[in-house]
XYZ file of C-alpha atoms in Angstrom:
438
model
C 0.000 0.000 0.000
C 1.353 3.427 -0.946
C 1.086 5.951 1.873
C 0.137 9.473 0.785
C 2.593 12.313 1.464
C 2.976 13.409 5.068
C 3.349 16.910 6.422
C 7.119 16.404 6.520
C 7.145 15.416 2.859
C 5.336 18.616 1.865
C 6.851 21.132 4.275
C 9.508 22.168 1.753
C 6.818 23.553 -0.567
C 5.777 27.182 -0.153
C 3.159 29.466 -1.690
C 4.438 32.825 -2.934
C 1.881 35.613 -3.373
C 2.304 39.137 -4.674
C -0.772 40.910 -3.378
C -2.753 43.949 -4.345
C -4.587 42.537 -7.380
C -8.411 42.491 -7.375
C -9.680 38.937 -7.867
C -12.493 38.586 -10.375
C -13.810 35.838 -12.620
C -15.582 32.482 -12.668
C -14.464 29.212 -11.077
C -16.023 25.861 -10.104
C -16.600 24.750 -6.511
C -15.263 21.347 -5.415
C -17.372 18.697 -3.724
C -17.662 19.280 -0.001
C -14.603 18.104 1.903
C -16.380 17.680 5.236
C -19.379 15.886 3.758
C -17.260 13.595 1.587
C -15.116 12.464 4.522
C -18.221 11.273 6.376
C -19.618 9.578 3.267
C -16.364 7.641 2.800
C -17.031 6.085 6.204
C -20.718 5.486 5.471
C -19.798 3.626 2.270
C -18.246 0.875 4.409
C -21.721 -0.081 5.636
C -22.996 -1.029 2.187
C -23.374 -4.598 0.969
C -22.902 -3.557 -2.657
C -20.730 -1.175 -4.643
C -20.901 2.540 -3.843
C -19.873 5.317 -6.230
C -19.523 8.815 -4.795
C -19.355 11.469 -7.508
C -17.909 14.999 -7.245
C -15.539 14.078 -4.451
C -12.790 16.633 -3.690
C -9.275 16.110 -5.022
C -7.573 16.586 -1.646
C -5.052 14.728 0.472
C -7.709 13.568 2.945
C -9.552 11.771 0.132
C -6.413 9.755 -0.617
C -5.850 8.986 3.063
C -9.443 7.777 3.505
C -9.181 5.624 0.367
C -6.174 3.879 1.876
C -7.891 3.469 5.248
C -10.854 1.797 3.523
C -8.511 -0.403 1.499
C -6.789 -1.498 4.712
C -10.146 -2.789 5.996
C -10.413 -4.982 2.894
C -12.513 -2.746 0.649
C -11.673 -2.343 -3.017
C -11.323 1.396 -3.650
C -10.692 3.338 -6.849
C -10.362 7.129 -6.905
C -10.459 8.639 -10.370
C -11.459 12.065 -11.691
C -13.749 12.980 -8.818
C -15.292 9.503 -8.468
C -14.699 7.543 -5.258
C -15.728 3.938 -5.970
C -15.944 1.416 -3.126
C -16.710 -2.279 -3.013
C -16.770 -3.029 0.726
C -15.485 -6.382 1.941
C -18.064 -8.887 3.241
C -18.530 -8.530 6.996
C -16.579 -11.712 7.789
C -13.635 -10.484 5.681
C -13.388 -6.934 7.072
C -10.117 -6.184 8.852
C -11.312 -4.567 12.119
C -8.334 -2.228 12.396
C -8.089 1.393 11.295
C -4.558 1.815 9.942
C -2.604 3.308 12.888
C -0.551 5.799 10.857
C -3.251 6.862 8.425
C -5.885 7.132 11.136
C -3.820 9.773 12.899
C -3.925 11.968 9.797
C -7.654 12.650 9.448
C -10.300 13.977 11.793
C -12.961 11.369 10.917
C -11.005 8.407 12.320
C -13.666 7.642 14.949
C -16.439 7.829 12.341
C -14.551 5.344 10.155
C -14.089 3.153 13.217
C -17.833 3.295 13.930
C -18.557 1.936 10.448
C -16.160 -0.971 11.008
C -17.639 -1.616 14.468
C -21.145 -1.638 12.967
C -20.079 -4.229 10.363
C -17.910 -6.527 12.503
C -18.736 -5.903 16.162
C -15.165 -4.889 16.926
C -12.586 -2.289 15.940
C -9.186 -0.995 16.983
C -8.250 2.544 16.009
C -5.790 5.337 16.816
C -6.691 8.723 18.212
C -7.796 11.042 15.377
C -5.625 13.648 13.732
C -6.709 16.553 11.582
C -6.766 20.155 12.701
C -5.835 20.789 16.333
C -6.680 24.477 16.789
C -8.063 23.616 20.254
C -8.766 20.452 22.300
C -11.373 18.431 20.392
C -12.936 15.705 22.505
C -14.276 12.389 21.197
C -16.243 11.463 24.313
C -19.634 11.642 22.531
C -18.372 9.250 19.850
C -17.237 6.747 22.473
C -20.494 7.158 24.411
C -22.421 6.224 21.261
C -20.288 3.081 20.853
C -20.948 2.145 24.471
C -24.678 2.786 24.065
C -24.610 0.435 21.054
C -23.284 -2.322 23.311
C -19.516 -2.002 22.891
C -16.962 -2.230 25.654
C -14.541 0.625 24.981
C -10.959 0.425 26.215
C -8.534 3.316 25.815
C -4.790 3.544 26.334
C -1.948 5.799 25.242
C -1.752 4.310 21.750
C -5.418 4.153 20.780
C -8.857 2.693 21.412
C -10.490 -0.730 21.135
C -14.247 -1.265 21.003
C -15.727 -4.759 21.267
C -19.372 -5.831 21.143
C -20.864 -9.156 22.171
C -21.473 -11.999 19.713
C -24.613 -10.359 18.312
C -22.814 -7.160 17.385
C -24.189 -3.666 17.795
C -27.651 -3.206 19.317
C -30.314 -0.509 19.109
C -29.719 2.351 21.511
C -30.468 5.882 22.638
C -27.596 8.372 22.756
C -27.374 12.097 23.442
C -25.188 14.274 21.202
C -25.342 17.441 23.333
C -22.125 19.169 24.437
C -21.539 22.511 26.201
C -20.911 24.019 22.737
C -23.903 22.533 20.960
C -24.536 19.139 19.352
C -21.511 17.180 18.139
C -21.493 16.887 14.351
C -19.033 14.005 14.119
C -20.584 12.043 16.975
C -24.019 12.367 15.389
C -22.662 10.696 12.252
C -20.907 8.045 14.364
C -24.212 7.274 16.090
C -26.087 7.163 12.755
C -23.665 4.644 11.288
C -23.910 2.400 14.345
C -27.712 2.645 14.358
C -27.945 1.870 10.638
C -26.655 -1.665 11.306
C -28.225 -2.212 14.737
C -31.376 -4.372 14.743
C -34.366 -2.328 15.887
C -35.040 1.377 16.389
C -32.424 3.771 17.748
C -32.901 7.364 18.894
C -30.206 10.044 18.719
C -31.223 12.969 20.891
C -29.999 16.547 20.387
C -28.481 15.622 17.024
C -26.444 18.031 14.937
C -28.315 19.314 11.899
C -25.224 20.344 9.931
C -25.231 19.409 6.227
C -22.631 16.712 6.980
C -25.305 14.996 9.075
C -28.278 15.542 6.783
C -26.337 14.455 3.682
C -25.094 11.304 5.416
C -28.681 10.617 6.480
C -29.797 11.086 2.868
C -27.125 8.639 1.694
C -28.206 6.039 4.273
C -31.849 6.495 3.309
C -30.983 5.877 -0.345
C -29.196 2.705 0.761
C -32.413 1.488 2.389
C -32.171 2.679 6.014
C -35.356 4.090 7.562
C -34.286 7.406 9.033
C -36.089 10.615 9.976
C -35.837 13.681 12.195
C -38.555 14.997 14.526
C -38.835 17.000 17.733
C -37.510 14.063 19.753
C -34.333 13.685 17.696
C -33.019 11.470 14.927
C -34.727 8.099 14.535
C -32.901 5.260 12.778
C -34.280 1.779 12.100
C -31.337 -0.512 11.504
C -31.073 -2.945 8.632
C -29.128 -6.139 8.023
C -28.717 -5.189 4.361
C -27.730 -1.832 2.874
C -27.803 -1.491 -0.884
C -25.024 0.349 -2.632
C -25.566 2.859 -5.400
C -24.468 6.216 -6.769
C -24.485 9.415 -4.752
C -23.248 12.910 -5.622
C -21.405 15.037 -3.071
C -22.815 18.560 -2.904
C -20.667 21.655 -3.422
C -18.289 22.724 -0.677
C -19.907 25.666 1.089
C -16.686 26.368 3.019
C -14.521 26.516 -0.106
C -17.135 28.726 -1.777
C -17.262 31.017 1.249
C -13.467 31.190 1.275
C -13.351 32.273 -2.364
C -16.048 34.912 -1.818
C -14.087 36.404 1.085
C -10.800 36.265 -0.839
C -12.350 38.204 -3.721
C -13.968 40.747 -1.394
C -10.695 41.278 0.476
C -9.075 42.429 -2.748
C -11.995 44.545 -3.950
C -13.045 42.037 -6.614
C -16.115 39.991 -7.519
C -16.644 36.320 -8.213
C -18.942 33.798 -9.910
C -19.022 30.283 -8.457
C -20.333 27.298 -10.392
C -21.589 24.150 -8.688
C -23.276 25.724 -5.675
C -26.469 27.676 -4.974
C -27.189 30.474 -2.530
C -29.318 28.182 -0.371
C -26.213 26.081 0.334
C -24.872 28.884 2.515
C -26.221 28.990 6.072
C -28.174 32.041 7.170
C -25.425 33.115 9.566
C -22.898 33.379 6.754
C -25.153 35.249 4.325
C -26.122 37.654 7.124
C -22.432 38.322 7.835
C -21.795 38.996 4.139
C -24.741 41.361 3.912
C -23.661 43.262 7.020
C -20.128 43.570 5.647
C -21.414 44.998 2.348
C -21.255 41.966 0.036
C -24.154 41.146 -2.265
C -24.798 37.463 -2.927
C -27.235 36.399 -5.643
C -28.192 33.394 -7.754
C -27.197 33.112 -11.400
C -30.049 31.296 -13.167
C -29.796 28.316 -10.813
C -26.338 27.297 -12.040
C -24.163 29.243 -9.657
C -23.709 32.139 -7.285
C -22.319 35.631 -7.798
C -20.811 37.808 -5.069
C -19.765 41.426 -5.346
C -19.068 44.378 -3.074
C -21.668 47.048 -2.460
C -19.242 49.869 -1.680
C -16.481 49.524 0.917
C -16.289 46.591 3.323
C -17.795 47.362 6.729
C -16.847 46.011 10.133
C -19.321 43.592 11.730
C -20.057 41.686 14.912
C -20.599 37.972 14.280
C -20.669 34.691 16.181
C -20.181 31.136 14.994
C -22.651 28.465 15.986
C -24.414 25.260 14.940
C -26.158 25.253 11.556
C -27.658 27.520 10.298
C -25.423 29.967 12.167
C -22.059 31.215 10.886
C -19.869 28.107 10.333
C -16.825 27.935 12.556
C -14.776 26.829 9.530
C -15.295 30.286 7.985
C -14.239 32.319 11.023
C -10.473 32.564 10.297
C -11.083 33.597 6.676
C -13.698 36.108 7.824
C -11.138 37.652 10.177
C -8.678 38.014 7.301
C -11.318 39.740 5.164
C -12.339 42.082 7.972
C -8.810 43.454 8.214
C -9.898 45.400 5.101
C -13.213 46.573 6.571
C -13.996 50.008 7.978
C -14.324 50.180 11.730
C -14.167 47.534 14.425
C -15.242 43.900 14.156
C -15.791 41.105 16.648
C -15.992 37.372 15.891
C -17.150 35.196 18.793
C -16.428 31.442 18.655
C -19.342 29.394 20.025
C -18.661 25.945 18.545
C -15.244 25.329 20.136
C -13.654 26.736 23.317
C -11.594 29.041 21.095
C -10.342 29.341 17.535
C -7.519 31.827 17.124
C -4.544 30.032 15.563
C -4.744 32.506 12.656
C -4.366 35.597 14.847
C -0.587 35.594 15.200
C -0.105 35.126 11.453
C -2.514 37.948 10.579
C -0.695 40.180 13.042
C 2.536 39.462 11.135
C 0.885 41.091 8.096
C 0.206 44.165 10.219
C -3.409 43.454 11.119
C -4.841 45.229 14.157
C -6.187 42.034 15.686
C -6.417 40.553 19.174
C -7.853 37.479 20.829
C -9.474 37.329 24.256
C -10.786 33.918 25.157
C -13.287 32.923 22.487
C -13.533 36.399 20.926
C -11.330 37.797 18.142
C -11.369 41.573 17.712
C -10.200 43.596 14.719
C -9.982 47.198 13.592
C -9.570 48.316 9.996
C -9.066 48.913 7.251
C -5.407 47.992 7.645
C -2.780 48.451 4.979
C -1.305 44.972 5.152
C 2.359 44.402 4.346
C 4.027 41.293 2.954
C 5.074 38.641 5.444
C 6.512 35.147 5.706
C 4.148 32.991 7.747
C 2.920 29.451 8.438
C -0.004 27.846 10.275
C -0.927 24.367 11.416
C -4.567 23.963 10.399
C -6.516 24.219 7.152
C -8.587 27.328 7.745
C -5.808 29.272 9.486
C -3.493 28.715 6.512
C -6.270 29.869 4.203
C -6.789 33.026 6.274
C -3.106 33.847 5.876
C -3.390 33.287 2.134
C -6.272 35.799 1.984
C -4.164 38.320 3.901
C -1.297 37.809 1.443
C -3.645 38.468 -1.486
C -4.654 41.796 0.069
C -1.160 42.807 1.223
C 1.368 44.992 -0.562
C 4.478 43.152 -1.734
C 5.388 39.492 -2.006
C 4.539 37.109 0.822
C 5.538 33.515 1.497
C 3.300 30.957 3.188
C 5.249 27.850 4.085
C 3.904 24.308 4.109
C 1.336 22.984 1.627
C 0.188 20.018 3.694
C -2.747 21.628 5.493
C -3.884 23.580 2.446
C -3.906 20.422 0.325
C -5.843 18.538 2.989
C -8.860 20.770 2.407
C -8.621 22.474 -0.975
C -7.973 20.551 -4.164
C -7.442 23.399 -6.628
C -7.312 26.568 -4.538
C -4.013 27.851 -5.933
C -5.063 27.253 -9.554
C -8.466 28.858 -8.941
C -6.878 31.954 -7.413
C -4.573 32.231 -10.416
C -7.614 31.989 -12.708
C -9.139 34.919 -10.818
C -6.005 36.992 -11.432
C -3.842 36.327 -8.385
C -0.054 36.513 -8.785
C 0.549 33.215 -6.997
C 2.993 30.350 -7.408
C 4.228 27.317 -5.517
C 7.956 26.825 -5.047
C 10.191 24.191 -3.531
C 12.511 25.320 -0.782
C 14.515 22.084 -0.769
C 18.242 22.644 -0.481
């Protein structure tokens, strides 16, 4: 098995940006990274072939393909199509690859799919972005509710059910910061294979959850939401089939904010205005950005005068997505007046603040609140960050800054965005990738 490049293998690659050019033009939107990663796990539940179309061309797709292959599935990734033939239950390897599993955030969700098929699984602690402590206690509670004994140690986790495998259960997805998205999907996958009716209370309603539920329903699982929660009637047979991943609302939002930061406008194909949550469109409107449909085939965004400072807060869907907060901060460095962004999904999210300050941004972080004042005349800088959205925020700052900036390390960017650099160049950015190997 070929292991995809690690962070160390890509750290010698840098992005060089000469800022100050308005970004304008038309580009396509990739399939949703966050939704696709959960669907890769859900595909393991099927008893027949699954073909996921419009999957994103990112590093995490390759890592998940190899994780699925390690369980015994036959996986082919080609031109946006992620094709899976899961192994029969008796032939599934109940181990999530220990190295690969530490490189994606959805490790526990993948493990839940294996546990649902085989009644046992061993898996490492998840990787992915670590901008703050991200607990997996709700995931493990769902496994325990489904009848598994869960044992943890320094190297990883083992979950083992009795001879009858997973059972129907009730599990609560509530946390102090709102319902857990990932744990809701974990619980859904377990319930889809558990005989009888399961109830998931206080479920997340993020698109990652509703799209996974739609996939399971198309595979033959009885599933519905009501005031009591998410109801799942498990099945001993899940059909395969074809399923298309919807456009990536976070990538689209990122491109809108990049264009606005430079005084440009943008047309996005492959996404509609209704794909953006109300909290994001309200933030755009308050900042002075018009968003409108283009005959049902795309979305246009353009400035209505100068950018204006805003107060905003992230939250569960349909509030402002937490994955847009760093990019929003970068854009608001170019807005008139003061801005505040409160983080209400995680304890805090401010790994982008130091990098933006290196560009000259007037930005501070106090607990879960990031404050800015602008507009700031940003200057070129050499920076790096250790999570996807923070790196992207620094890239937006570089596009708005005077002079030539360097952003080191392509690993995190390539984990979430398949063609971001090429798309920015299409919009008029002076941007290149270079190797800094000696």
